[in-house]
């Protein structure tokens, strides 16, 4: 209850409802399951921390065999603006060589983080490498990146909920909302 009360004060408006997100996750899981129907070694790599809710919901709806792993990257230094310099905080626990890899990311805005990750993973020789992103902010893109499965395109606003956060808060809201500008400026 306390989180919901704080969220009401900080949120400008809800952009994507819990129902809209659930419907789109089901659709993405169907597409991915169809595309990987013949693959026997699919590895979902969630980019922490933001993808954990999306990844869990997506993985539970897949109808193909899969494994789950995680990686943690950062391009923010305690602020709200990406530095553009990406650093790896935690690597995957298992090898992705000769395996079908699906990167699961919560958000792509500038593209620097995803570009870094894709270059890093390509050097590890996966059997295939695709990307599933919950939300994309195309107007913020500085580096073009491949997105094979996209949940939603969203405007350039600070978003929270369903894994997205501001200062590590609001991640577990069941919807995606725009934060009031005065909260993060």
C-alpha positions as a LaTeX table, in Angstrom:
\begin{tabular}{lrrr}
\hline
Residue & $x$ (\AA) & $y$ (\AA) & $z$ (\AA) \\
\hline
Unk1 & 0.00 & 0.00 & 0.00 \\
Unk2 & 2.80 & 2.44 & 0.84 \\
Unk3 & 4.39 & 1.96 & $-2.58$ \\
Unk4 & 1.08 & 2.54 & $-4.34$ \\
Unk5 & 0.50 & 5.75 & $-2.35$ \\
Unk6 & 4.01 & 7.04 & $-3.18$ \\
Unk7 & 3.46 & 6.04 & $-6.80$ \\
Unk8 & 0.22 & 8.03 & $-7.04$ \\
Unk9 & 2.11 & 11.15 & $-5.91$ \\
Unk10 & 5.00 & 10.59 & $-8.34$ \\
Unk11 & 3.16 & 9.38 & $-11.44$ \\
Unk12 & 1.92 & 11.68 & $-14.16$ \\
Unk13 & $-0.13$ & 9.01 & $-15.94$ \\
Unk14 & $-0.32$ & 5.29 & $-16.66$ \\
Unk15 & 0.85 & 4.55 & $-20.21$ \\
Unk16 & 0.41 & 0.78 & $-20.33$ \\
Unk17 & $-2.05$ & $-1.07$ & $-18.12$ \\
Unk18 & $-1.41$ & $-4.42$ & $-16.51$ \\
Unk19 & $-3.87$ & $-5.97$ & $-18.98$ \\
Unk20 & $-2.21$ & $-4.40$ & $-22.05$ \\
Unk21 & 1.19 & $-5.64$ & $-20.92$ \\
Unk22 & $-0.10$ & $-9.17$ & $-20.20$ \\
Unk23 & $-1.76$ & $-9.36$ & $-23.62$ \\
Unk24 & 1.41 & $-8.24$ & $-25.42$ \\
Unk25 & 3.62 & $-10.62$ & $-23.43$ \\
Unk26 & 1.33 & $-13.52$ & $-24.47$ \\
Unk27 & 1.61 & $-12.40$ & $-28.12$ \\
Unk28 & 5.41 & $-12.13$ & $-27.93$ \\
Unk29 & 5.66 & $-15.56$ & $-26.27$ \\
Unk30 & 3.58 & $-17.01$ & $-29.11$ \\
Unk31 & 5.81 & $-15.46$ & $-31.77$ \\
Unk32 & 8.99 & $-16.59$ & $-30.03$ \\
Unk33 & 7.63 & $-20.10$ & $-29.49$ \\
Unk34 & 6.75 & $-20.35$ & $-33.19$ \\
Unk35 & 10.16 & $-19.03$ & $-34.28$ \\
Unk36 & 12.08 & $-21.40$ & $-31.99$ \\
Unk37 & 9.86 & $-24.47$ & $-32.46$ \\
Unk38 & 12.78 & $-26.45$ & $-33.90$ \\
Unk39 & 15.47 & $-25.09$ & $-31.57$ \\
Unk40 & 16.54 & $-27.40$ & $-28.79$ \\
Unk41 & 18.82 & $-25.05$ & $-26.89$ \\
Unk42 & 17.21 & $-21.63$ & $-26.42$ \\
Unk43 & 18.79 & $-19.45$ & $-23.75$ \\
Unk44 & 16.91 & $-16.42$ & $-22.51$ \\
Unk45 & 19.37 & $-13.86$ & $-21.17$ \\
Unk46 & 17.68 & $-11.24$ & $-19.03$ \\
Unk47 & 19.41 & $-7.90$ & $-18.58$ \\
Unk48 & 19.23 & $-7.06$ & $-14.88$ \\
Unk49 & 17.66 & $-5.49$ & $-13.04$ \\
Unk50 & 14.92 & $-4.12$ & $-15.21$ \\
Unk51 & 14.01 & $-7.21$ & $-17.24$ \\
Unk52 & 13.31 & $-9.60$ & $-14.38$ \\
Unk53 & 9.51 & $-9.22$ & $-14.29$ \\
Unk54 & 9.16 & $-9.20$ & $-18.09$ \\
Unk55 & 11.50 & $-12.18$ & $-18.41$ \\
Unk56 & 9.61 & $-14.20$ & $-15.79$ \\
Unk57 & 6.23 & $-13.57$ & $-17.42$ \\
Unk58 & 7.59 & $-14.23$ & $-20.91$ \\
Unk59 & 9.42 & $-17.43$ & $-19.92$ \\
Unk60 & 6.33 & $-18.89$ & $-18.24$ \\
Unk61 & 4.34 & $-18.42$ & $-21.45$ \\
Unk62 & 6.86 & $-19.98$ & $-23.84$ \\
Unk63 & 5.94 & $-23.40$ & $-25.21$ \\
Unk64 & 9.47 & $-24.34$ & $-26.25$ \\
Unk65 & 12.26 & $-25.73$ & $-24.06$ \\
Unk66 & 14.49 & $-22.96$ & $-22.73$ \\
Unk67 & 17.03 & $-22.01$ & $-20.10$ \\
Unk68 & 17.24 & $-18.70$ & $-18.26$ \\
Unk69 & 20.41 & $-16.77$ & $-17.49$ \\
Unk70 & 21.16 & $-13.17$ & $-16.55$ \\
Unk71 & 23.65 & $-10.42$ & $-17.23$ \\
Unk72 & 23.97 & $-7.05$ & $-15.51$ \\
Unk73 & 25.17 & $-3.97$ & $-17.34$ \\
Unk74 & 25.17 & $-0.29$ & $-16.46$ \\
Unk75 & 25.45 & 2.98 & $-18.35$ \\
Unk76 & 24.19 & 5.25 & $-15.55$ \\
Unk77 & 26.18 & 6.83 & $-12.72$ \\
Unk78 & 23.48 & 7.37 & $-10.10$ \\
Unk79 & 21.84 & 9.94 & $-12.36$ \\
Unk80 & 19.03 & 9.97 & $-14.87$ \\
Unk81 & 21.15 & 10.43 & $-17.98$ \\
Unk82 & 23.05 & 7.61 & $-19.62$ \\
Unk83 & 26.80 & 8.18 & $-19.75$ \\
Unk84 & 27.04 & 6.17 & $-22.98$ \\
Unk85 & 29.90 & 4.18 & $-21.43$ \\
Unk86 & 28.64 & 0.68 & $-20.68$ \\
Unk87 & 30.20 & $-1.55$ & $-18.06$ \\
Unk88 & 29.52 & $-5.18$ & $-17.26$ \\
Unk89 & 28.61 & $-5.78$ & $-13.64$ \\
Unk90 & 27.75 & $-9.48$ & $-13.93$ \\
Unk91 & 28.27 & $-11.90$ & $-16.81$ \\
Unk92 & 26.16 & $-14.93$ & $-17.75$ \\
Unk93 & 26.85 & $-18.08$ & $-15.75$ \\
Unk94 & 26.83 & $-20.44$ & $-18.72$ \\
Unk95 & 28.42 & $-20.41$ & $-22.13$ \\
Unk96 & 26.31 & $-19.19$ & $-25.05$ \\
Unk97 & 28.61 & $-20.64$ & $-27.71$ \\
Unk98 & 26.62 & $-22.61$ & $-30.33$ \\
Unk99 & 23.35 & $-21.93$ & $-28.49$ \\
Unk100 & 20.30 & $-19.96$ & $-29.60$ \\
Unk101 & 20.30 & $-16.78$ & $-27.52$ \\
Unk102 & 17.40 & $-14.43$ & $-26.94$ \\
Unk103 & 18.37 & $-11.27$ & $-25.07$ \\
Unk104 & 15.43 & $-10.02$ & $-22.99$ \\
Unk105 & 15.63 & $-6.31$ & $-22.21$ \\
Unk106 & 13.20 & $-4.02$ & $-20.42$ \\
Unk107 & 13.90 & $-0.82$ & $-22.36$ \\
Unk108 & 16.01 & 0.52 & $-25.20$ \\
Unk109 & 16.50 & 4.24 & $-25.40$ \\
Unk110 & 19.93 & 5.43 & $-26.63$ \\
Unk111 & 20.89 & 1.91 & $-27.76$ \\
Unk112 & 24.38 & 2.02 & $-26.25$ \\
Unk113 & 23.78 & $-0.76$ & $-23.70$ \\
Unk114 & 22.15 & $-3.15$ & $-26.15$ \\
Unk115 & 24.78 & $-2.42$ & $-28.82$ \\
Unk116 & 27.54 & $-3.26$ & $-26.32$ \\
Unk117 & 25.79 & $-6.47$ & $-25.29$ \\
Unk118 & 25.17 & $-7.63$ & $-28.86$ \\
Unk119 & 28.80 & $-7.01$ & $-29.85$ \\
Unk120 & 29.96 & $-8.91$ & $-26.75$ \\
Unk121 & 27.63 & $-11.85$ & $-27.41$ \\
Unk122 & 28.43 & $-12.08$ & $-31.15$ \\
Unk123 & 32.08 & $-12.57$ & $-30.22$ \\
Unk124 & 31.03 & $-15.65$ & $-28.23$ \\
Unk125 & 29.68 & $-17.40$ & $-31.35$ \\
Unk126 & 26.07 & $-18.19$ & $-30.50$ \\
Unk127 & 24.09 & $-20.35$ & $-32.97$ \\
Unk128 & 21.72 & $-17.38$ & $-33.27$ \\
Unk129 & 21.24 & $-14.08$ & $-31.48$ \\
Unk130 & 17.95 & $-12.20$ & $-31.25$ \\
Unk131 & 16.52 & $-9.48$ & $-29.04$ \\
Unk132 & 13.19 & $-9.10$ & $-27.26$ \\
Unk133 & 12.49 & $-5.66$ & $-25.79$ \\
Unk134 & 9.49 & $-4.64$ & $-23.74$ \\
Unk135 & 9.61 & $-0.90$ & $-24.52$ \\
Unk136 & 11.56 & 1.20 & $-26.98$ \\
Unk137 & 12.07 & 4.96 & $-27.12$ \\
Unk138 & 13.04 & 5.44 & $-30.78$ \\
Unk139 & 13.34 & 9.23 & $-30.52$ \\
Unk140 & 16.23 & 8.82 & $-28.04$ \\
Unk141 & 18.17 & 6.35 & $-30.21$ \\
Unk142 & 21.82 & 7.29 & $-30.73$ \\
Unk143 & 22.96 & 3.85 & $-31.89$ \\
Unk144 & 20.78 & 1.70 & $-34.13$ \\
Unk145 & 20.26 & $-1.75$ & $-32.69$ \\
Unk146 & 18.44 & $-4.87$ & $-33.82$ \\
Unk147 & 15.11 & $-5.51$ & $-32.07$ \\
Unk148 & 13.47 & $-8.73$ & $-33.22$ \\
Unk149 & 10.52 & $-8.77$ & $-30.83$ \\
Unk150 & 9.12 & $-5.50$ & $-29.52$ \\
Unk151 & 6.43 & $-4.98$ & $-26.95$ \\
Unk152 & 5.71 & $-1.27$ & $-27.27$ \\
Unk153 & 7.12 & 1.98 & $-28.62$ \\
Unk154 & 6.80 & 4.73 & $-26.03$ \\
Unk155 & 7.42 & 8.48 & $-25.90$ \\
Unk156 & 10.54 & 9.98 & $-24.34$ \\
Unk157 & 9.38 & 10.09 & $-20.72$ \\
Unk158 & 10.86 & 8.61 & $-17.54$ \\
Unk159 & 8.96 & 5.35 & $-17.10$ \\
Unk160 & 8.44 & 3.21 & $-14.02$ \\
Unk161 & 6.74 & $-0.07$ & $-13.26$ \\
Unk162 & 6.91 & $-3.63$ & $-14.55$ \\
Unk163 & 10.68 & $-3.70$ & $-13.91$ \\
Unk164 & 11.42 & $-0.09$ & $-14.85$ \\
Unk165 & 12.55 & 2.12 & $-12.00$ \\
Unk166 & 13.58 & 5.51 & $-10.78$ \\
Unk167 & 16.32 & 5.41 & $-8.13$ \\
Unk168 & 15.47 & 1.72 & $-7.59$ \\
Unk169 & 11.85 & 2.55 & $-6.74$ \\
Unk170 & 8.53 & 1.68 & $-8.41$ \\
Unk171 & 9.94 & $-1.45$ & $-10.15$ \\
Unk172 & 7.19 & $-3.78$ & $-8.97$ \\
Unk173 & 4.19 & $-1.71$ & $-10.04$ \\
Unk174 & 2.05 & $-3.96$ & $-12.29$ \\
Unk175 & 1.71 & $-1.29$ & $-15.01$ \\
Unk176 & 4.04 & 1.15 & $-16.80$ \\
Unk177 & 3.62 & 4.82 & $-15.99$ \\
Unk178 & 5.29 & 8.12 & $-16.76$ \\
Unk179 & 6.94 & 9.79 & $-13.79$ \\
Unk180 & 6.23 & 13.45 & $-13.11$ \\
Unk181 & 9.13 & 15.51 & $-14.38$ \\
Unk182 & 9.62 & 17.28 & $-11.04$ \\
Unk183 & 10.35 & 13.91 & $-9.42$ \\
Unk184 & 13.45 & 13.18 & $-11.49$ \\
Unk185 & 14.72 & 16.61 & $-12.49$ \\
\hline
\end{tabular}
